């Protein structure tokens, strides 16, 4: 009985907590928004012809964003079903269309770039290293912004739509 | 009664479900929202505080390498002492862990699992978790320590009964070169360490470290031996300690090979038994080593595989002198030996949208569990030997599923099956529900069962009565992030232990029929500032009973921790201030002797403070740390493992601990 009473009061307290701090339905966690950005990068990119049946969005070294991405599984991108893969190694990265590289794997970015070479894989990260990836997502104040590396996209045979470039904070282009 | 807690939790769950259904489910799926609108929306930034790595549904406590440096921690015991609801007890042999429902002297630390990078380090004889200088790892090589309270048998099987300590070691790249370190500390202590760490262009990472510690200790006074015949209670020069450690790690692509070795020699000033002579040499040696190889890879996009092979060994040596050698036996020598290996194959399958399936098997072979007692005459000739040998093979299967029900609700279901050759097979289940009503708030409720097989020492001591013991745990956890830099954690738990060994006057033996209950509440608040200030405070209230229904010995009702660290002198130095409150607790019930009645002493509460000053920057590769432990020189005692009286008839139910001590470390990187 006592434990029930305790649980009940905690439930009540939890309700109060949720009301006072949490009742802002438009609040979105950083990881959830990054997942939404990544999904949109897929939508605003022109992908080369492929005979794959699925559109693979992968994460490497960041489980949180991988979890958030899961809710986009089964949606259609480039007329293909989205599959989300939370990878733990570099073994399967060339099967991805989008590869998000988390903080833990940032030291391996050079090797990832080598491995992918000129394959059409869009690499995304949230570390400020635009030179080695296609897109960098950054937190600016309370909002997310992103930068696009056109040189990378060109090498990977990816064409970002003008809408995407318009929304980007900056676009890197060597010529 | 047994299921009262579970029932209460299910009622609570029902209420929460109802509440969840009433609130409109806000969707976090933005596939239909125009990108133009998304970039205009504010986000709740991810927490800047250390996040748990393990996916356990309990209230994990974390200490990082930064904390280790800031508070001058030197052993895992120091780290554990700073964590919510934990404390350690020293008896001049080992440092033992205490926490929810455990900590009774003489228990060793065998119901806790201590893991280094996924390898369970406990020996196969006593299942002791070595957290002092007999432990396997130098703290300078530790990236983080996570304490997962509660049961873990669903993942790790036997022994992960009341808690799991997860140690994650640093990468070679964290050192990126060579580091030499020298330490001096109170009571004639010194330590040297050499570490080399490097990450190579091709991604290979190497870490190698060697260290040696040597301390004289001090003359210790024991009131129970304060007679002229026993040196007026002073154990002279019987407190020294030495250890040597080796650690190596190599990782490349998905392969990690890791090995560690520790050899610790310690003189013990206390008298280990009624028959041993006080102030004579009682030396113990603990040698622990392991080799752990792991290969991780993705088999396609939806299947991850982790294959692990491990080998471990443990040796215990002890030498003691008996007070009475009229039977021709003057010295006792013990040599205990354990060797084991195992194979673990784990898969994570992400084939289904809202499921993450973890499954696999483990085979463990404890092929050597050997006890040898040798008794020597005054002339050091062997008079008598006793040899006992045991072995065990365990085969286990496990399966867990993380189910995402909605953006707010997820379930975590799992079960592990363990079959040891000499025991009936056992199932360990866990059910957990996780509820996130908002971005900042997480509720976790879980019910789990765990068990512990009798170890070789139990089999040797209790014979046929040695049997598995069990615990059923119910826990409710609330985590709330007030901001990315401020987090509250609360936990309410109830453990019901059963089939514990308890003395039965009818059988005149220990029988596995005891049960006990523990419950408690823990709260913690953690905050950091951009300027480098970090503060963490916690309180734990617990009520743990033993198999007699009385309050568990050495289990304080209240534990408090406060840790504060901040930079000083234009961020050149850092101060780490630590306060620890250990509430009053009971000593062991003292055995009835001729002319005395059994009695049990209550030790008063004690508050201790530690202060550390450490350099934040390196000058020409040099950096340093200086610590004062027990800053206010408090005289205090802890519960001893002894429940018998020596000839003086004075009980030795408590042990006096050190007053103020100093420690200085100088490091040079090149």
Coordinates of N, CA, C and O in Angstrom, one line a residue, chain A residues 1-4 6-8 10-11 13-15 17-18 21-33 36-41 44 52 54 56 58 60 64 67-68 70-75 83-93 95-96 103-105 107-109 111 115 139 141-144 146 163-164 166-167, chain B residues 4-5 8-9 11-12 15-16 19 26-36 38-48 51 55 173 199 201-204 252-254 296-302 304 348 350-356 402 404 407 436-441 443 476 478 480-482 488 492-494 519 521:
Chain A
X1 N 0.8 -1.2 0.0 CA 0.0 0.0 0.0 C 0.9 1.3 0.0 O 0.6 2.2 -0.7
X2 N 1.9 1.2 0.9 CA 2.8 2.3 1.0 C 3.5 2.6 -0.3 O 3.6 3.7 -0.8
X3 N 4.0 1.5 -1.0 CA 4.7 1.7 -2.2 C 3.8 2.2 -3.3 O 4.2 3.1 -4.1
X4 N 2.5 1.8 -3.2 CA 1.5 2.3 -4.2 C 1.3 3.8 -4.0 O 1.3 4.6 -4.9
X6 N 3.4 5.9 -2.7 CA 4.7 6.6 -3.1 C 4.7 6.7 -4.7 O 4.9 7.8 -5.2
X7 N 4.3 5.6 -5.3 CA 4.3 5.6 -6.8 C 3.3 6.7 -7.3 O 3.6 7.4 -8.2
X8 N 2.1 6.7 -6.6 CA 1.1 7.6 -7.0 C 1.5 9.0 -6.9 O 1.3 9.9 -7.8
X10 N 4.5 10.1 -6.9 CA 5.6 10.5 -7.9 C 4.9 10.7 -9.3 O 5.3 11.6 -10.0
X11 N 3.9 9.9 -9.5 CA 3.2 10.1 -10.8 C 2.5 11.5 -10.9 O 2.6 12.2 -11.9
X13 N 3.6 14.1 -9.1 CA 4.7 15.0 -9.3 C 5.2 15.1 -10.7 O 5.5 16.2 -11.2
X14 N 5.2 13.9 -11.3 CA 5.6 13.8 -12.7 C 4.7 14.6 -13.6 O 5.2 15.3 -14.5
X15 N 3.4 14.5 -13.3 CA 2.4 15.3 -14.1 C 2.7 16.8 -14.0 O 2.7 17.5 -15.0
X17 N 5.5 18.2 -13.2 CA 6.8 18.5 -13.9 C 6.5 18.7 -15.4 O 6.9 19.6 -16.0
X18 N 5.8 17.7 -15.9 CA 5.5 17.6 -17.3 C 4.7 18.9 -17.7 O 5.0 19.5 -18.8
X21 N 7.2 22.2 -17.3 CA 8.3 22.4 -18.2 C 8.1 21.8 -19.6 O 8.8 22.1 -20.5
X22 N 7.1 20.9 -19.6 CA 7.1 20.1 -20.8 C 6.0 20.5 -21.8 O 6.0 20.0 -22.9
X23 N 5.0 21.2 -21.3 CA 3.8 21.5 -22.1 C 4.1 22.5 -23.2 O 3.5 23.5 -23.3
X24 N 5.1 22.1 -24.1 CA 5.3 23.0 -25.2 C 5.4 22.1 -26.4 O 6.5 21.5 -26.7
X25 N 4.3 21.8 -27.0 CA 4.2 20.7 -28.0 C 5.2 21.0 -29.2 O 5.5 20.0 -29.9
X26 N 5.6 22.2 -29.4 CA 6.4 22.4 -30.6 C 7.9 22.2 -30.3 O 8.7 22.5 -31.1
X27 N 8.2 21.8 -29.1 CA 9.6 21.6 -28.7 C 10.1 20.3 -29.4 O 9.5 19.2 -29.2
X28 N 11.2 20.3 -30.0 CA 11.7 19.2 -30.7 C 13.2 18.9 -30.3 O 14.0 19.9 -30.2
X29 N 13.5 17.7 -29.9 CA 14.8 17.4 -29.5 C 15.8 17.5 -30.7 O 15.4 17.3 -31.8
X30 N 17.0 17.9 -30.4 CA 18.1 18.1 -31.4 C 18.2 16.9 -32.3 O 18.3 17.0 -33.5
X31 N 18.3 15.7 -31.7 CA 18.5 14.5 -32.5 C 17.3 14.3 -33.4 O 17.5 13.9 -34.6
X32 N 16.1 14.5 -33.0 CA 14.9 14.4 -33.8 C 14.9 15.3 -35.0 O 14.6 14.9 -36.1
X33 N 15.4 16.5 -34.7 CA 15.4 17.5 -35.8 C 16.5 17.2 -36.8 O 16.4 17.3 -38.0
X36 N 15.2 14.7 -39.1 CA 14.3 15.3 -40.1 C 15.1 16.0 -41.2 O 14.8 15.9 -42.3
X37 N 16.2 16.6 -40.8 CA 17.1 17.3 -41.8 C 17.7 16.2 -42.7 O 17.7 16.4 -43.9
X38 N 18.2 15.1 -42.1 CA 18.8 14.1 -43.0 C 17.8 13.5 -44.0 O 18.1 13.3 -45.1
X39 N 16.6 13.3 -43.5 CA 15.5 12.8 -44.4 C 15.3 13.8 -45.5 O 15.2 13.4 -46.7
X40 N 15.3 15.1 -45.2 CA 15.1 16.1 -46.2 C 16.2 16.2 -47.2 O 16.0 16.6 -48.4
X41 N 17.5 16.0 -46.7 CA 18.6 16.0 -47.6 C 18.4 14.9 -48.7 O 18.7 15.1 -49.9
X44 N 15.8 16.4 -51.2 CA 16.2 17.5 -52.0 C 17.5 17.3 -52.7 O 18.2 18.2 -53.0
X52 N 18.7 -0.5 -57.0 CA 18.4 -0.9 -55.7 C 16.9 -0.8 -55.4 O 16.3 0.1 -55.9
X54 N 15.8 -0.4 -52.1 CA 15.6 0.4 -50.9 C 16.5 1.6 -51.0 O 17.5 1.7 -51.7
X56 N 18.8 3.6 -48.5 CA 19.4 3.3 -47.2 C 20.0 4.5 -46.6 O 20.9 5.1 -47.1
X58 N 22.0 5.5 -43.3 CA 22.8 4.8 -42.3 C 23.4 5.8 -41.3 O 23.6 7.0 -41.6
X60 N 26.6 6.0 -38.3 CA 27.8 5.3 -37.9 C 28.4 6.1 -36.7 O 28.7 7.3 -36.8
X64 N 21.8 7.8 -31.2 CA 20.6 8.6 -30.9 C 19.9 9.1 -32.2 O 18.7 9.0 -32.3
X67 N 18.2 6.2 -33.9 CA 16.9 5.9 -33.3 C 15.9 6.8 -33.9 O 14.8 6.4 -34.2
X68 N 16.2 8.1 -33.9 CA 15.3 9.1 -34.4 C 14.9 8.9 -35.8 O 13.8 9.1 -36.2
X70 N 14.6 6.2 -37.3 CA 13.8 5.0 -37.5 C 12.3 5.3 -37.9 O 11.7 4.5 -38.6
X71 N 11.8 6.4 -37.5 CA 10.4 6.7 -37.8 C 10.2 7.1 -39.3 O 9.1 7.1 -39.7
X72 N 11.3 7.3 -40.0 CA 11.2 7.5 -41.4 C 11.3 6.2 -42.3 O 11.2 6.3 -43.5
X73 N 11.5 5.1 -41.6 CA 11.6 3.9 -42.3 C 10.3 3.6 -43.0 O 9.2 3.7 -42.4
X74 N 10.3 3.1 -44.2 CA 9.1 2.8 -45.0 C 8.6 4.0 -45.8 O 7.8 3.8 -46.7
X75 N 9.1 5.2 -45.6 CA 8.7 6.3 -46.4 C 9.4 6.2 -47.8 O 10.3 5.4 -48.0
X83 N 15.2 2.6 -45.7 CA 15.6 1.6 -44.7 C 16.7 2.3 -43.9 O 17.6 3.0 -44.4
X84 N 16.5 2.2 -42.6 CA 17.5 2.9 -41.7 C 18.4 1.9 -41.1 O 17.9 0.9 -40.5
X85 N 19.7 2.1 -41.2 CA 20.7 1.1 -40.6 C 21.6 1.8 -39.6 O 22.2 2.8 -40.0
X86 N 21.6 1.3 -38.4 CA 22.5 1.8 -37.4 C 23.8 1.0 -37.4 O 23.8 -0.1 -36.9
X87 N 24.8 1.5 -38.1 CA 26.0 0.7 -38.4 C 27.0 0.8 -37.2 O 27.0 1.8 -36.5
X88 N 27.8 -0.2 -37.1 CA 28.8 -0.2 -36.0 C 30.2 -0.3 -36.6 O 31.2 -0.3 -35.9
X89 N 30.3 -0.6 -37.9 CA 31.6 -0.7 -38.5 C 31.5 -0.1 -39.9 O 30.5 0.2 -40.4
X90 N 32.7 -0.1 -40.6 CA 32.7 0.5 -41.9 C 32.4 -0.6 -43.0 O 32.4 -0.3 -44.2
X91 N 32.1 -1.8 -42.5 CA 32.0 -2.9 -43.5 C 30.9 -2.7 -44.6 O 31.1 -3.1 -45.7
X92 N 29.8 -2.0 -44.2 CA 28.7 -1.9 -45.1 C 28.4 -0.5 -45.6 O 27.4 -0.3 -46.2
X93 N 29.4 0.4 -45.4 CA 29.0 1.8 -45.6 C 28.7 2.1 -47.1 O 28.0 3.0 -47.4
X95 N 27.0 0.5 -49.0 CA 25.6 0.2 -49.4 C 24.6 1.4 -49.0 O 23.4 1.2 -49.2
X96 N 25.1 2.4 -48.4 CA 24.3 3.5 -47.9 C 24.1 4.6 -49.0 O 25.0 4.7 -49.9
X103 N 30.0 11.7 -33.8 CA 31.2 12.2 -33.1 C 32.3 11.1 -32.9 O 33.5 11.4 -33.2
X104 N 31.9 9.9 -32.5 CA 32.9 8.9 -32.2 C 33.7 8.4 -33.4 O 34.8 7.9 -33.3
X105 N 33.1 8.6 -34.6 CA 33.7 8.1 -35.8 C 34.4 9.2 -36.6 O 34.9 9.0 -37.7
X107 N 37.1 10.8 -36.2 CA 38.5 10.6 -36.5 C 38.7 9.7 -37.8 O 39.8 9.7 -38.4
X108 N 37.7 8.9 -38.1 CA 37.8 8.0 -39.3 C 37.3 8.6 -40.6 O 37.2 7.9 -41.6
X109 N 36.9 9.9 -40.5 CA 36.3 10.5 -41.7 C 37.2 10.4 -43.0 O 36.7 10.1 -44.1
X111 N 39.3 8.0 -43.7 CA 39.3 6.6 -44.2 C 37.9 6.3 -44.8 O 37.8 5.6 -45.8
X115 N 37.3 5.1 -48.6 CA 36.5 3.9 -48.8 C 35.4 4.1 -49.8 O 35.1 3.3 -50.7
X139 N 24.5 23.6 -34.8 CA 23.5 24.2 -34.0 C 23.9 25.7 -33.9 O 25.0 26.0 -33.5
X141 N 22.5 28.9 -32.1 CA 21.6 29.4 -31.1 C 20.6 28.2 -30.8 O 21.0 27.1 -30.5
X142 N 19.3 28.5 -31.0 CA 18.3 27.5 -30.8 C 17.9 26.7 -32.0 O 17.0 25.9 -32.0
X143 N 18.5 27.0 -33.2 CA 18.1 26.4 -34.4 C 19.2 25.6 -35.1 O 20.4 25.9 -34.8
X144 N 18.8 24.7 -35.9 CA 19.8 24.0 -36.7 C 20.1 24.7 -38.0 O 19.2 25.2 -38.6
X146 N 22.7 24.2 -41.8 CA 23.6 23.2 -42.5 C 24.4 23.9 -43.6 O 24.0 24.9 -44.1
X163 N 16.5 24.5 -54.1 CA 15.8 24.7 -52.9 C 16.7 24.4 -51.7 O 16.7 25.1 -50.7
X164 N 17.5 23.3 -51.8 CA 18.3 22.9 -50.7 C 19.4 23.9 -50.5 O 19.7 24.4 -49.4
X166 N 19.4 27.0 -51.3 CA 18.9 28.2 -50.9 C 18.7 28.3 -49.3 O 18.9 29.3 -48.7
X167 N 18.4 27.1 -48.8 CA 18.2 27.0 -47.3 C 19.5 26.8 -46.6 O 19.5 27.0 -45.3
Chain B
X4 N 3.4 -7.5 -4.5 CA 2.7 -6.3 -4.3 C 3.4 -5.1 -5.0 O 2.7 -4.3 -5.6
X5 N 4.7 -5.1 -5.1 CA 5.4 -4.1 -5.8 C 5.1 -4.1 -7.3 O 4.8 -3.0 -7.9
X8 N 1.7 -2.8 -7.9 CA 1.6 -1.3 -7.8 C 2.2 -0.7 -9.0 O 1.6 0.3 -9.5
X9 N 3.2 -1.3 -9.5 CA 3.8 -0.7 -10.7 C 2.9 -0.9 -11.9 O 2.8 0.0 -12.7
X11 N -0.3 -0.9 -11.8 CA -1.4 0.1 -11.7 C -0.8 1.4 -12.1 O -1.5 2.2 -12.9
X12 N 0.4 1.7 -11.7 CA 1.0 3.0 -12.1 C 1.1 3.1 -13.6 O 0.8 4.2 -14.2
X15 N -2.1 3.9 -15.1 CA -2.5 5.3 -15.0 C -1.7 6.2 -15.9 O -2.3 7.1 -16.6
X16 N -0.4 5.9 -16.1 CA 0.4 6.7 -17.0 C -0.1 6.5 -18.4 O -0.1 7.5 -19.2
X19 N -3.0 8.6 -18.9 CA -2.6 10.0 -19.0 C -2.0 10.2 -20.4 O -2.2 11.3 -21.0
X26 N 1.8 14.1 -29.8 CA 2.4 15.0 -30.8 C 3.4 14.2 -31.6 O 4.3 13.5 -31.0
X27 N 3.4 14.3 -32.9 CA 4.2 13.5 -33.7 C 5.5 14.2 -34.0 O 5.6 15.4 -34.1
X28 N 6.6 13.3 -34.1 CA 7.9 13.9 -34.4 C 8.3 13.5 -35.8 O 9.5 13.5 -36.1
X29 N 7.3 13.0 -36.5 CA 7.6 12.6 -37.9 C 7.4 13.8 -38.8 O 6.3 14.4 -38.9
X30 N 8.5 14.3 -39.4 CA 8.4 15.6 -40.1 C 8.5 15.4 -41.6 O 8.8 16.3 -42.4
X31 N 8.1 14.2 -42.1 CA 8.3 13.9 -43.5 C 7.3 14.7 -44.3 O 7.5 15.0 -45.5
X32 N 6.2 15.2 -43.7 CA 5.2 16.0 -44.4 C 5.4 17.5 -44.2 O 4.8 18.3 -44.9
X33 N 6.3 17.9 -43.3 CA 6.5 19.3 -43.0 C 7.5 19.9 -44.0 O 8.6 19.3 -44.2
X34 N 7.2 21.0 -44.6 CA 8.1 21.6 -45.6 C 9.4 21.9 -44.9 O 9.4 22.4 -43.8
X35 N 10.5 21.7 -45.6 CA 11.9 22.0 -45.1 C 12.0 23.5 -44.7 O 12.7 23.8 -43.7
X36 N 11.4 24.4 -45.4 CA 11.4 25.8 -45.1 C 10.9 26.1 -43.7 O 11.4 26.9 -43.0
X38 N 10.8 23.7 -41.3 CA 11.7 23.0 -40.3 C 12.9 23.9 -39.8 O 13.2 24.0 -38.7
X39 N 13.5 24.6 -40.8 CA 14.7 25.3 -40.5 C 14.4 26.5 -39.6 O 15.2 27.1 -39.0
X40 N 13.1 26.9 -39.5 CA 12.7 28.0 -38.7 C 12.4 27.6 -37.2 O 12.1 28.4 -36.4
X41 N 12.4 26.3 -37.0 CA 11.9 25.8 -35.7 C 13.0 25.7 -34.7 O 14.2 25.3 -35.0
X42 N 12.7 26.0 -33.4 CA 13.7 25.9 -32.3 C 13.8 24.4 -31.9 O 12.9 23.7 -32.0
X43 N 15.0 24.1 -31.5 CA 15.2 22.7 -31.0 C 15.6 22.8 -29.5 O 16.1 23.8 -29.0
X44 N 15.4 21.6 -28.8 CA 16.0 21.5 -27.5 C 17.3 20.9 -27.6 O 17.4 19.7 -28.0
X45 N 18.4 21.7 -27.4 CA 19.7 21.1 -27.6 C 20.0 19.9 -26.8 O 19.5 19.7 -25.7
X46 N 20.8 19.0 -27.4 CA 21.1 17.7 -26.7 C 21.9 18.0 -25.4 O 22.6 19.1 -25.3
X47 N 21.8 17.1 -24.4 CA 22.4 17.4 -23.1 C 23.9 17.5 -23.3 O 24.5 16.7 -24.0
X48 N 24.5 18.4 -22.5 CA 25.9 18.6 -22.5 C 26.5 17.7 -21.4 O 27.7 17.7 -21.2
X51 N 26.3 11.2 -21.0 CA 25.2 10.3 -21.2 C 25.6 8.9 -21.0 O 26.7 8.5 -21.3
X55 N 22.3 0.5 -22.5 CA 20.9 0.8 -22.7 C 20.0 0.2 -21.6 O 18.9 -0.2 -21.8
X173 N 44.8 7.2 -28.7 CA 44.9 8.5 -29.3 C 44.6 9.6 -28.2 O 45.0 10.7 -28.3
X199 N 47.5 6.6 -32.3 CA 46.6 6.2 -33.3 C 47.3 6.4 -34.6 O 47.8 7.5 -34.9
X201 N 47.8 6.3 -38.9 CA 47.1 6.8 -40.1 C 46.1 5.8 -40.6 O 45.0 6.2 -41.0
X202 N 46.4 4.5 -40.6 CA 45.5 3.5 -41.1 C 44.4 3.2 -40.2 O 43.6 2.2 -40.4
X203 N 44.3 3.9 -39.0 CA 43.1 3.7 -38.1 C 43.5 2.8 -37.0 O 42.6 2.6 -36.0
X204 N 44.6 2.2 -37.0 CA 45.0 1.3 -35.8 C 45.3 2.1 -34.6 O 45.9 3.2 -34.7
X252 N 41.9 -2.3 -34.5 CA 42.0 -2.0 -35.9 C 40.8 -2.5 -36.5 O 40.4 -3.7 -36.4
X253 N 40.2 -1.6 -37.3 CA 38.8 -1.9 -37.9 C 37.9 -2.4 -36.8 O 37.8 -1.8 -35.8
X254 N 37.3 -3.6 -36.9 CA 36.4 -4.1 -35.9 C 37.0 -4.9 -34.8 O 36.4 -5.4 -33.9
X296 N 34.0 -7.0 -34.1 CA 32.6 -6.5 -34.4 C 32.5 -6.1 -35.9 O 33.4 -5.5 -36.4
X297 N 31.4 -6.5 -36.4 CA 31.2 -6.1 -37.8 C 29.7 -6.1 -38.2 O 28.9 -6.6 -37.4
X298 N 29.4 -5.4 -39.3 CA 28.0 -5.4 -39.8 C 27.9 -6.4 -40.9 O 28.7 -6.4 -41.8
X299 N 27.0 -7.3 -40.7 CA 26.7 -8.3 -41.8 C 25.6 -7.7 -42.6 O 24.4 -8.0 -42.3
X300 N 25.9 -6.9 -43.5 CA 24.8 -6.2 -44.2 C 24.3 -5.0 -43.4 O 25.0 -4.6 -42.4
X301 N 23.2 -4.4 -43.8 CA 22.7 -3.2 -43.2 C 21.9 -3.5 -41.9 O 21.8 -2.6 -41.1
X302 N 21.4 -4.7 -41.7 CA 20.4 -4.9 -40.6 C 20.9 -5.8 -39.6 O 20.2 -6.1 -38.6
X304 N 24.2 -6.8 -37.0 CA 25.5 -6.5 -36.4 C 25.9 -7.7 -35.6 O 25.1 -8.4 -35.0
X348 N 22.8 -8.2 -33.2 CA 21.8 -7.2 -33.1 C 21.1 -7.1 -34.5 O 21.7 -6.8 -35.5
X350 N 18.2 -5.5 -36.9 CA 17.3 -4.4 -37.1 C 16.4 -4.6 -38.3 O 16.2 -3.7 -39.1
X351 N 15.9 -5.8 -38.4 CA 15.1 -6.2 -39.6 C 13.7 -5.5 -39.6 O 13.2 -5.2 -40.6
X352 N 13.2 -5.3 -38.4 CA 11.8 -4.7 -38.3 C 11.9 -3.3 -37.9 O 12.7 -2.9 -37.0
X353 N 11.0 -2.5 -38.4 CA 11.0 -1.1 -38.2 C 11.1 -0.7 -36.7 O 11.9 0.1 -36.3
X354 N 10.2 -1.2 -35.9 CA 10.1 -0.8 -34.5 C 10.7 -1.7 -33.5 O 10.4 -1.7 -32.3
X355 N 11.6 -2.6 -34.0 CA 12.2 -3.6 -33.1 C 13.7 -3.6 -33.3 O 14.2 -3.5 -34.4
X356 N 14.4 -3.6 -32.1 CA 15.9 -3.9 -32.2 C 16.1 -5.2 -31.4 O 15.9 -5.2 -30.2
X402 N 13.9 -4.5 -28.1 CA 13.6 -3.1 -27.8 C 12.5 -2.7 -28.8 O 12.7 -2.6 -30.0
X404 N 9.6 -0.1 -30.1 CA 9.1 1.3 -30.1 C 7.6 1.2 -30.4 O 7.2 0.9 -31.5
X407 N 6.1 7.5 -30.4 CA 7.2 8.4 -30.1 C 7.4 8.6 -28.6 O 8.5 9.0 -28.2
X436 N 8.5 8.7 -22.6 CA 9.0 10.0 -22.7 C 7.9 11.0 -23.0 O 7.6 11.3 -24.2
X437 N 7.2 11.6 -22.0 CA 6.1 12.5 -22.3 C 6.6 13.7 -23.0 O 5.8 14.3 -23.7
X438 N 7.8 14.2 -22.7 CA 8.3 15.4 -23.4 C 9.8 15.1 -23.8 O 10.3 14.1 -23.4
X439 N 10.3 16.0 -24.5 CA 11.7 15.8 -24.9 C 12.6 15.7 -23.7 O 13.6 15.0 -23.7
X440 N 12.3 16.4 -22.6 CA 13.2 16.5 -21.4 C 13.0 15.4 -20.4 O 13.8 15.3 -19.5
X441 N 11.9 14.8 -20.4 CA 11.5 13.9 -19.3 C 11.5 12.4 -19.8 O 10.9 12.1 -20.8
X443 N 10.7 8.5 -18.1 CA 10.3 7.6 -17.1 C 10.6 6.2 -17.5 O 10.5 5.8 -18.6
X476 N 11.6 2.2 -10.4 CA 11.0 3.3 -11.1 C 12.0 4.4 -11.2 O 12.5 4.8 -10.2
X478 N 13.0 8.3 -12.8 CA 12.6 9.5 -13.5 C 13.9 10.3 -13.8 O 14.7 10.6 -13.0
X480 N 14.9 14.0 -15.7 CA 14.4 15.2 -16.2 C 15.5 16.2 -16.5 O 16.4 16.4 -15.7
X481 N 15.6 16.7 -17.7 CA 16.6 17.6 -18.1 C 16.0 19.0 -18.1 O 15.3 19.4 -18.9
X482 N 16.4 19.8 -17.0 CA 15.9 21.1 -16.9 C 16.5 22.0 -18.0 O 15.8 22.9 -18.5
X488 N 18.1 16.0 -13.5 CA 17.6 15.4 -12.3 C 17.4 13.9 -12.5 O 16.9 13.5 -13.6
X492 N 13.3 4.9 -7.5 CA 12.6 4.2 -6.3 C 12.7 2.7 -6.6 O 12.4 2.3 -7.7
X493 N 13.2 1.9 -5.7 CA 13.4 0.5 -6.0 C 13.0 -0.4 -4.8 O 12.9 0.0 -3.7
X494 N 12.8 -1.6 -5.2 CA 12.5 -2.6 -4.2 C 13.1 -3.9 -4.7 O 12.8 -4.4 -5.8
X519 N 14.5 -1.7 0.2 CA 13.9 -0.7 -0.7 C 14.6 0.6 -0.4 O 15.2 0.8 0.6
X521 N 15.2 5.0 -2.0 CA 14.9 6.1 -2.9 C 16.2 6.8 -3.1 O 17.0 7.1 -2.1

